[in-house]
XYZ file of C-alpha atoms in Angstrom:
616
model
C -20.315 -37.424 39.512
C -17.729 -39.117 41.759
C -20.309 -39.347 44.589
C -22.903 -40.693 42.155
C -20.564 -43.428 40.837
C -19.459 -44.346 44.384
C -23.100 -44.767 45.429
C -22.833 -42.061 48.119
C -26.231 -40.399 48.280
C -25.839 -36.693 48.991
C -27.153 -33.575 47.293
C -23.948 -33.690 45.191
C -24.973 -37.002 43.612
C -28.534 -35.820 42.955
C -29.371 -35.664 39.220
C -31.240 -32.351 39.471
C -28.340 -30.730 41.370
C -25.878 -31.947 38.725
C -28.191 -30.667 35.989
C -28.252 -27.230 37.658
C -24.427 -27.163 37.618
C -24.077 -28.496 34.056
C -26.714 -26.309 32.367
C -24.778 -22.987 32.435
C -21.653 -24.809 31.194
C -23.617 -26.407 28.364
C -25.578 -23.392 27.128
C -23.750 -20.255 28.325
C -20.080 -21.268 28.257
C -20.703 -23.728 25.412
C -22.856 -21.304 23.379
C -19.944 -20.601 21.012
C -19.978 -24.256 19.857
C -23.691 -24.162 19.054
C -23.194 -20.884 17.193
C -20.188 -22.277 15.286
C -22.059 -25.487 14.481
C -25.067 -23.507 13.187
C -22.920 -21.402 10.840
C -20.978 -24.466 9.692
C -24.134 -26.443 8.878
C -25.699 -23.367 7.281
C -22.655 -23.176 5.006
C -23.092 -26.814 4.022
C -20.159 -28.199 6.036
C -19.482 -29.881 9.354
C -16.572 -28.819 11.537
C -15.286 -29.498 15.066
C -18.029 -27.270 16.530
C -20.681 -29.602 15.074
C -19.032 -32.633 16.693
C -18.664 -30.878 20.065
C -22.255 -29.543 20.054
C -23.612 -32.899 18.947
C -21.672 -35.069 21.398
C -22.112 -32.842 24.468
C -25.814 -32.311 23.679
C -26.298 -36.067 23.421
C -24.677 -36.622 26.843
C -26.513 -33.645 28.412
C -30.035 -34.294 27.076
C -29.834 -38.048 27.741
C -28.856 -37.221 31.346
C -31.834 -34.818 31.588
C -34.100 -37.594 30.285
C -32.744 -40.191 32.763
C -32.997 -37.709 35.668
C -36.658 -36.980 34.917
C -37.441 -40.663 34.216
C -35.708 -41.689 37.457
C -33.310 -44.045 35.659
C -30.374 -42.095 37.153
C -27.766 -42.819 34.424
C -25.989 -39.454 34.427
C -23.408 -38.088 31.953
C -23.553 -34.386 32.880
C -19.857 -34.459 33.751
C -18.958 -35.750 30.278
C -20.509 -32.763 28.522
C -19.144 -30.239 31.062
C -15.591 -31.659 31.032
C -15.450 -31.818 27.216
C -16.479 -28.152 26.905
C -14.090 -27.094 29.682
C -11.034 -28.917 28.315
C -11.537 -27.708 24.753
C -12.037 -24.094 25.901
C -8.995 -24.351 28.184
C -6.896 -25.344 25.158
C -8.282 -22.421 23.145
C -7.680 -19.970 26.007
C -4.051 -21.017 26.488
C -3.536 -20.705 22.735
C -5.089 -17.216 22.692
C -2.786 -16.080 25.520
C 0.232 -17.348 23.577
C -0.775 -15.427 20.451
C -0.479 -12.056 22.168
C -1.816 -8.881 20.680
C -0.654 -8.134 17.154
C -1.961 -4.580 17.512
C 0.944 -3.916 19.915
C 3.249 -3.763 16.885
C 1.254 -0.846 15.481
C 1.207 0.957 18.861
C 4.968 0.547 19.244
C 5.603 1.857 15.737
C 3.410 4.889 16.349
C 5.307 5.542 19.592
C 8.511 6.009 17.584
C 7.272 9.252 16.068
C 8.460 12.542 17.506
C 5.610 14.249 19.363
C 6.583 17.844 18.441
C 8.582 19.727 15.822
C 10.549 22.978 16.141
C 9.513 24.998 13.045
C 10.520 28.455 11.851
C 7.470 30.635 11.308
C 7.556 34.411 10.877
C 11.276 34.341 11.629
C 10.789 32.630 15.025
C 11.436 29.083 16.231
C 8.277 27.592 17.759
C 7.421 24.075 19.001
C 4.228 22.664 17.492
C 2.569 19.198 17.590
C 3.782 16.935 14.771
C 0.215 16.785 13.368
C 0.389 20.528 12.604
C 3.568 20.329 10.496
C 2.875 21.285 6.886
C 4.759 20.593 3.671
C 7.334 23.326 3.094
C 7.850 24.098 6.810
C 11.508 24.604 7.757
C 12.300 22.516 10.852
C 15.274 22.835 13.211
C 16.799 19.641 14.642
C 19.413 19.646 17.418
C 21.827 16.859 18.447
C 20.106 13.830 20.045
C 16.621 14.793 18.804
C 14.275 12.710 16.654
C 13.597 14.016 13.168
C 9.830 14.724 13.128
C 8.904 14.135 9.448
C 10.553 13.316 6.119
C 12.343 16.158 4.391
C 15.408 17.668 2.689
C 18.349 19.360 4.456
C 18.510 23.082 3.600
C 21.154 24.270 6.087
C 23.902 22.625 8.165
C 25.184 19.045 8.241
C 25.085 16.092 10.617
C 25.244 12.305 10.888
C 21.918 10.528 11.326
C 21.295 7.188 13.025
C 18.853 5.551 10.581
C 19.226 2.033 12.025
C 15.650 1.996 13.344
C 14.328 2.186 9.778
C 17.101 0.899 7.509
C 18.619 -1.625 9.917
C 22.129 -0.432 9.083
C 24.255 0.244 12.173
C 26.591 2.934 10.798
C 25.155 6.506 10.839
C 24.736 8.331 7.546
C 26.327 11.736 6.987
C 23.850 14.368 5.748
C 24.526 17.672 4.027
C 22.441 20.279 2.171
C 20.220 18.582 -0.421
C 20.199 15.149 1.308
C 16.971 13.442 2.362
C 16.185 12.808 6.049
C 13.574 10.361 7.371
C 11.096 10.964 10.185
C 11.676 9.055 13.494
C 15.432 8.665 12.850
C 17.843 10.253 15.360
C 20.176 13.190 14.806
C 23.537 12.240 16.323
C 25.693 15.365 16.049
C 25.250 18.773 14.375
C 22.271 21.108 14.363
C 20.641 21.440 10.944
C 17.511 22.730 9.247
C 15.397 20.813 6.790
C 12.331 21.452 4.688
C 9.358 19.119 5.274
C 8.552 17.222 2.055
C 6.338 14.416 3.428
C 4.004 14.740 6.405
C 1.249 12.648 8.046
C 0.440 9.444 6.142
C 3.081 10.141 3.488
C 6.134 9.645 5.763
C 8.265 6.499 5.518
C 7.268 5.446 9.068
C 3.544 5.917 8.297
C 3.979 3.738 5.180
C 5.620 0.978 7.259
C 2.740 1.187 9.791
C 0.244 0.794 6.931
C 2.161 -2.168 5.479
C 2.105 -3.943 8.874
C -1.631 -3.225 9.293
C -2.454 -4.490 5.795
C -0.327 -7.615 6.143
C -1.759 -8.501 9.570
C -5.297 -8.027 8.310
C -4.709 -10.308 5.319
C -3.386 -13.287 7.290
C -5.953 -16.079 7.103
C -6.111 -18.510 10.063
C -4.891 -22.031 9.378
C -7.636 -24.548 8.639
C -7.368 -27.155 11.370
C -6.666 -30.707 10.279
C -9.296 -31.873 12.788
C -11.887 -29.620 11.132
C -11.167 -31.199 7.763
C -11.553 -34.679 9.211
C -14.724 -33.606 11.033
C -16.325 -32.622 7.724
C -16.305 -36.323 6.761
C -16.619 -37.861 10.233
C -19.674 -35.950 11.511
C -22.199 -36.945 8.811
C -21.068 -40.590 9.063
C -21.505 -40.641 12.890
C -24.938 -38.970 12.711
C -25.949 -41.471 10.019
C -24.791 -44.460 12.127
C -26.599 -43.091 15.222
C -29.845 -42.724 13.231
C -29.493 -46.210 11.722
C -28.780 -47.590 15.227
C -31.899 -45.942 16.683
C -34.151 -47.038 13.791
C -32.679 -50.581 13.711
C -33.117 -51.194 17.467
C -36.587 -49.587 17.536
C -37.849 -51.667 14.616
C -36.288 -54.913 15.868
C -37.228 -54.622 19.547
C -39.862 -51.934 19.728
C -38.203 -50.432 22.820
C -37.779 -46.664 22.501
C -35.457 -46.394 25.561
C -33.083 -49.164 24.401
C -32.965 -47.715 20.872
C -32.237 -44.240 22.294
C -29.567 -45.535 24.729
C -27.676 -47.323 21.921
C -27.927 -44.296 19.596
C -26.652 -42.083 22.428
C -23.788 -44.547 23.050
C -22.771 -44.139 19.387
C -22.755 -40.346 19.766
C -20.877 -40.429 23.094
C -18.159 -42.822 21.857
C -17.783 -40.564 18.805
C -17.698 -37.422 20.957
C -14.603 -35.407 20.063
C -12.983 -35.035 23.470
C -9.767 -36.740 22.304
C -10.143 -35.152 18.889
C -10.522 -31.735 20.505
C -7.417 -32.370 22.630
C -5.285 -33.873 19.837
C -4.103 -30.550 18.431
C -4.113 -28.152 21.436
C -2.289 -30.506 23.844
C 0.521 -31.178 21.373
C 0.753 -27.486 20.561
C 0.783 -26.504 24.248
C 3.634 -28.921 24.981
C 5.426 -27.923 21.764
C 5.185 -24.180 22.456
C 6.245 -24.818 26.073
C 9.276 -26.778 24.896
C 10.102 -23.948 22.516
C 9.852 -21.384 25.338
C 12.254 -23.464 27.474
C 14.796 -23.086 24.681
C 14.222 -19.368 24.054
C 11.800 -19.835 21.143
C 8.553 -17.930 21.814
C 5.756 -19.104 19.500
C 2.695 -16.837 19.428
C 0.107 -19.439 18.487
C -0.585 -22.977 17.419
C -1.103 -22.171 13.744
C 2.410 -20.701 13.572
C 3.921 -23.880 14.984
C 1.872 -25.874 12.458
C 2.909 -23.671 9.523
C 6.611 -23.745 10.366
C 7.050 -27.378 9.311
C 5.993 -26.472 5.755
C 8.727 -23.854 5.223
C 11.069 -24.523 2.307
C 12.688 -21.066 2.065
C 14.278 -18.808 4.706
C 14.974 -15.126 4.004
C 17.499 -13.497 6.355
C 17.920 -9.808 7.021
C 21.660 -9.004 7.240
C 22.326 -6.457 9.972
C 21.652 -7.669 13.507
C 20.451 -11.050 12.208
C 23.342 -12.699 10.361
C 25.716 -10.037 11.699
C 26.043 -8.630 15.226
C 24.676 -5.212 14.230
C 27.561 -3.393 15.924
C 30.696 -2.243 14.078
C 34.037 -3.697 15.241
C 37.661 -3.032 14.293
C 38.614 -5.786 11.826
C 41.911 -4.645 10.267
C 44.799 -2.294 11.097
C 47.315 -1.467 8.349
C 50.256 0.632 9.585
C 53.080 2.531 7.860
C 56.155 3.616 9.903
C 54.214 2.946 13.139
C 53.169 -0.188 15.013
C 49.555 -1.442 14.756
C 49.217 -0.758 18.487
C 50.315 2.876 18.058
C 47.840 3.435 15.209
C 44.983 1.978 17.280
C 45.976 3.972 20.371
C 46.235 7.289 18.493
C 42.889 6.617 16.779
C 41.176 5.681 20.063
C 42.469 8.776 21.912
C 41.426 10.945 18.945
C 37.938 9.348 18.864
C 37.534 9.413 22.668
C 35.552 12.673 22.447
C 33.461 11.480 19.453
C 29.990 9.924 19.710
C 30.114 8.393 16.247
C 29.593 4.570 16.265
C 32.753 4.088 14.176
C 34.655 6.047 16.829
C 33.044 3.976 19.585
C 34.132 0.786 17.769
C 37.759 2.017 17.692
C 37.688 3.028 21.382
C 36.179 -0.359 22.352
C 38.804 -2.169 20.245
C 41.609 -0.309 22.074
C 40.078 -1.023 25.490
C 39.828 -4.748 24.681
C 43.599 -4.734 23.996
C 44.196 -2.975 27.335
C 45.625 0.198 25.799
C 45.839 3.257 28.058
C 43.805 6.109 26.603
C 44.680 9.651 27.672
C 42.502 12.617 26.793
C 43.359 14.317 23.481
C 45.042 17.710 23.680
C 42.725 19.050 20.967
C 39.648 17.695 19.168
C 37.551 18.879 16.231
C 34.852 17.058 14.263
C 34.991 17.815 10.537
C 31.482 16.903 9.209
C 31.494 14.717 6.127
C 35.267 14.197 6.353
C 36.277 12.836 9.789
C 38.073 14.285 12.807
C 41.220 16.225 13.758
C 42.923 15.679 17.106
C 46.230 16.438 18.808
C 47.763 13.460 20.647
C 51.277 13.458 22.207
C 51.984 16.703 20.320
C 51.179 15.038 16.962
C 48.444 16.264 14.567
C 46.151 13.295 13.971
C 43.733 13.261 11.012
C 41.306 10.322 10.879
C 38.644 10.059 8.183
C 38.020 9.562 4.470
C 40.039 10.316 1.316
C 38.643 13.872 1.170
C 40.104 14.715 4.604
C 43.654 13.638 3.778
C 43.576 15.236 0.321
C 42.398 18.491 1.914
C 45.399 18.339 4.284
C 47.723 17.649 1.302
C 48.610 14.156 2.558
C 49.527 11.837 -0.332
C 47.524 8.542 -0.390
C 47.937 7.271 -3.989
C 50.582 4.725 -2.916
C 48.168 2.969 -0.529
C 45.023 3.178 -2.703
C 45.197 -0.562 -3.579
C 45.134 -1.550 0.132
C 42.182 0.783 0.696
C 40.204 -0.654 -2.242
C 40.909 -4.241 -1.094
C 39.395 -3.534 2.344
C 36.392 -1.753 0.803
C 35.760 -4.697 -1.544
C 35.405 -6.844 1.583
C 32.497 -4.618 2.666
C 34.475 -2.806 5.354
C 34.480 0.909 6.205
C 38.137 1.926 5.865
C 39.365 5.072 7.646
C 42.662 6.695 6.765
C 44.969 8.099 9.414
C 47.387 10.944 8.716
C 49.957 11.974 11.322
C 51.315 15.484 10.733
C 51.942 15.480 6.954
C 52.211 11.751 6.199
C 49.751 8.869 5.833
C 50.315 6.621 8.881
C 47.788 3.821 8.615
C 44.347 2.449 7.770
C 41.768 1.239 10.307
C 38.946 -0.908 8.910
C 35.665 -1.224 10.784
C 32.830 -3.581 9.864
C 29.731 -5.221 11.188
C 30.978 -8.768 11.897
C 29.164 -12.069 11.416
C 27.726 -13.818 14.510
C 29.663 -16.928 15.535
C 26.650 -19.219 14.997
C 25.443 -17.825 11.646
C 27.506 -19.927 9.227
C 26.861 -23.249 11.026
C 23.106 -22.541 11.292
C 22.827 -21.603 7.603
C 24.756 -24.752 6.594
C 22.382 -26.899 8.675
C 19.319 -25.232 7.116
C 20.760 -25.911 3.647
C 21.363 -29.555 4.647
C 17.666 -29.732 5.607
C 16.843 -28.817 1.996
C 15.830 -25.177 2.505
C 16.567 -22.360 0.025
C 18.375 -19.466 1.762
C 18.168 -15.783 0.788
C 19.772 -12.680 2.321
C 18.038 -9.304 2.010
C 19.548 -5.970 3.063
C 19.443 -2.226 2.540
C 23.244 -2.251 2.452
C 25.248 -1.821 -0.754
C 25.850 -4.789 -3.021
C 29.596 -5.029 -2.292
C 29.135 -5.289 1.503
C 26.145 -7.638 1.093
C 28.059 -10.038 -1.182
C 31.058 -10.044 1.166
C 28.890 -11.111 4.137
C 26.878 -13.608 2.041
C 30.083 -15.267 0.798
C 31.361 -15.579 4.378
C 28.258 -17.505 5.537
C 27.627 -19.467 2.331
C 24.531 -17.695 0.940
C 24.174 -17.511 -2.852
C 20.828 -15.666 -3.198
C 21.492 -12.020 -2.269
C 19.015 -9.123 -2.579
C 20.868 -5.879 -1.788
C 20.097 -2.136 -1.679
C 16.454 -2.805 -0.748
C 14.459 0.076 0.712
C 12.614 -0.756 3.975
C 9.180 -0.551 2.346
C 10.261 -2.949 -0.444
C 11.434 -5.821 1.787
C 7.846 -7.109 2.074
C 7.484 -6.890 -1.748
C 10.506 -9.149 -2.172
C 9.066 -11.666 0.306
C 5.748 -11.625 -1.609
C 7.646 -12.146 -4.881
C 9.396 -15.252 -3.490
C 6.035 -16.531 -2.145
C 4.461 -16.018 -5.587
C 6.910 -18.647 -6.910
C 4.994 -21.187 -4.818
C 7.455 -21.237 -1.917
C 6.615 -21.336 1.794
C 8.719 -18.497 3.168
C 10.119 -17.794 6.630
C 11.551 -14.282 7.183
C 14.161 -13.619 9.882
C 14.796 -10.030 11.006
C 15.399 -7.770 13.983
C 14.629 -4.183 12.943
C 11.626 -1.928 12.524
C 12.328 -1.977 8.797
C 11.814 -5.769 8.846
C 8.324 -5.624 10.432
C 6.262 -5.549 7.174
C 8.350 -8.396 5.715
C 7.986 -10.451 8.928
C 4.195 -10.160 8.671
C 4.148 -10.752 4.902
C 6.076 -14.033 5.246
C 4.305 -17.317 6.002
C 6.253 -17.307 9.280
C 8.102 -14.289 10.688
C 11.053 -14.985 13.008
C 12.197 -12.003 15.117
C 15.589 -11.899 16.791
C 14.899 -11.218 20.478
C 17.898 -8.903 20.751
C 16.258 -6.593 18.192
C 13.416 -4.070 18.349
C 10.055 -4.503 20.101
C 8.276 -3.792 16.810
C 9.950 -6.723 15.066
C 9.049 -9.025 17.976
C 5.414 -7.883 17.965
C 5.092 -8.271 14.193
C 6.688 -11.741 14.119
C 5.050 -15.125 14.700
C 8.077 -16.595 16.480
C 10.641 -14.707 18.589
C 14.145 -16.141 19.041
C 15.170 -14.781 22.436
C 18.824 -15.846 22.182
C 19.555 -14.083 18.899
C 21.231 -17.344 17.830
C 20.287 -18.517 14.310
C 20.537 -22.149 15.464
C 17.200 -21.464 17.183
C 15.615 -21.442 13.703
C 16.885 -24.978 13.114
C 15.346 -26.026 16.434
C 12.042 -24.254 15.662
C 11.765 -26.128 12.339
C 12.570 -29.497 13.913
C 10.211 -28.848 16.846
C 7.421 -27.952 14.409
C 7.940 -31.168 12.407
C 7.955 -33.241 15.614
C 4.804 -31.497 16.918
C 2.940 -32.076 13.637
C 3.934 -35.758 13.734
C 2.567 -35.927 17.300
C -0.708 -34.243 16.264
C -1.175 -36.777 13.455
C -0.471 -39.642 15.900
C -3.008 -38.111 18.325
C -5.654 -37.894 15.615
C -4.977 -41.521 14.688
C -5.418 -42.662 18.326
C -8.512 -40.477 18.805
C -10.141 -41.910 15.700
C -8.825 -45.393 16.415
C -10.773 -45.597 19.681
C -13.836 -43.911 18.224
C -13.903 -45.947 15.025
C -13.476 -49.231 16.915
C -16.067 -48.229 19.523
C -18.826 -47.027 17.172
C -19.796 -50.477 15.774
C -19.725 -51.968 19.323
C -22.031 -49.166 20.538
C -24.324 -49.587 17.536
C -24.633 -53.332 18.199
C -25.556 -52.676 21.843
C -22.336 -53.902 23.461
C -21.548 -50.489 24.998
C -23.884 -48.526 27.199
C -23.211 -44.745 27.357
C -21.310 -45.152 30.670
C -18.764 -47.575 29.131
C -18.677 -45.425 25.985
C -17.849 -42.439 28.201
C -15.030 -44.410 29.889
C -13.617 -45.460 26.490
C -13.805 -41.831 25.365
C -11.915 -40.754 28.516
C -9.243 -43.426 27.906
C -8.868 -42.106 24.377
C -8.221 -38.622 25.832
C -5.623 -39.969 28.290
C -3.702 -41.663 25.459
C -3.724 -38.439 23.428
C -2.475 -36.309 26.343
C 0.201 -38.888 27.212
C 1.434 -38.930 23.623
C 1.586 -35.119 23.584
C 3.625 -35.111 26.812
C 6.295 -37.187 25.065
C 7.237 -33.959 23.260
C 8.797 -32.809 26.541
C 11.690 -35.136 25.769
C 12.379 -33.361 22.453
C 16.030 -32.363 21.942
C 18.017 -31.067 18.983
C 21.340 -32.843 18.531
C 24.215 -30.378 18.850
């Protein structure tokens, strides 16, 4: 088209050559718009596809007519560029969305592949699909538990964080329930399979994610809504223009040219760019700041949120236990921590790791213990510097005849704060208490305060006990607390809040949060969490900093404001140009230039989003 406009006569400026290039773009690449327009009109409406099909067809077929008639007024590039730009926007959006099915694949990958069952008195490895209810299964340290069941022999501590989100392992003894896909940390035990196949807790979570993803309706584009009114009006004006000019002047060509000019000036190039360009810049700006937004509709929806539901562990808190308090009797705090760390040096329990890490941070020298013994369900025994060290719960010290009644009030006070308090006995006396807890992230309180200042309702949901949940909620200023929630019921609670007419954002990091993330209007996944949560969510916060939610909300509001400005400019040019075209003051070439200028203004306005910043 450049050669044609410059008056350079080569094969490139030839109308038939341009028609050969434009035809596949119009009817093969652009087929989807014709198909969409057909279904829209068949349903009694008129959407963006109708505008695109109508405008590009007008430019294309008028160019075909002028080529054959030898008039040589060509607009093939208008139709081709409109189709290309709109499809480019859709393609970039589709790439950003990613594949939601990845969440299901990742969840399924968590399952153990085989199970060691006892049949006819022998231990045999069989595929997990062949496990039957009632089978007795052997699990060794470090192995995944294959299916749900009940412990029948032995004891251990199980890391259930992948399903419950809670960072501290759970001690299991005969009669306790174990969940498939969780990890056995210590002892070897046997359990009887009670739920297999689609009945297991993991299978139920997979089904919840599938159901929730399938039920998510795509957002109705604002431009589509406007198009429903705009299209019939434009078609009506074009018809009136053609009839009016034909009756008044009797010239078919002039009447057709003016009607085409109306359609070209109304062509939705700027309208088609109004939303995707702003969304592309907005999602790009988000990515620069560690906020990965999967698609335009999620960015659009975010500005409507009026309620945020936070998971506790790994979201508000760090998700890793830390030593918070040391209470000592007859020893220094440093001695108590050192003895505990040396005693726990041989342990793999996360509480033990927290104590060892706490001692290392203080630069304490940790020798190897002289003796070590894990006492399942109670704690540990160790010999350090010739002293008998007992570290564990009340049961352990009572069993060793160490009196603790005089320090019970201190123990209860720490437990009321949601901390796990471990007692230390040295030889025959109680020597101290070490409290370990999952601590709040530095940014959590400030971010939650800012969200409240923005007028949002804040909830905290957790599988943890009510006492621990309320202690954390009080620390960060959350009033609405939903505690002791099973993983499969988190989504139900989100649905319940939504049923009150609220637009809900869910923030989580664990596998157990995946159904709730999909059930929410917008799911925010903490990027430091599991792959499943990130796949199930609409927005991933790579930094794990809750202030990113504040930025995501403000970015969404700013992007929506930009989209509305873009639509105003797009329609401003078109609305002003239509009467001029109808009255014969614009030929299709000038109409095309005005349409292009409209697109430039829209893109320029969208690019202003690059300057977006959130005040610290």
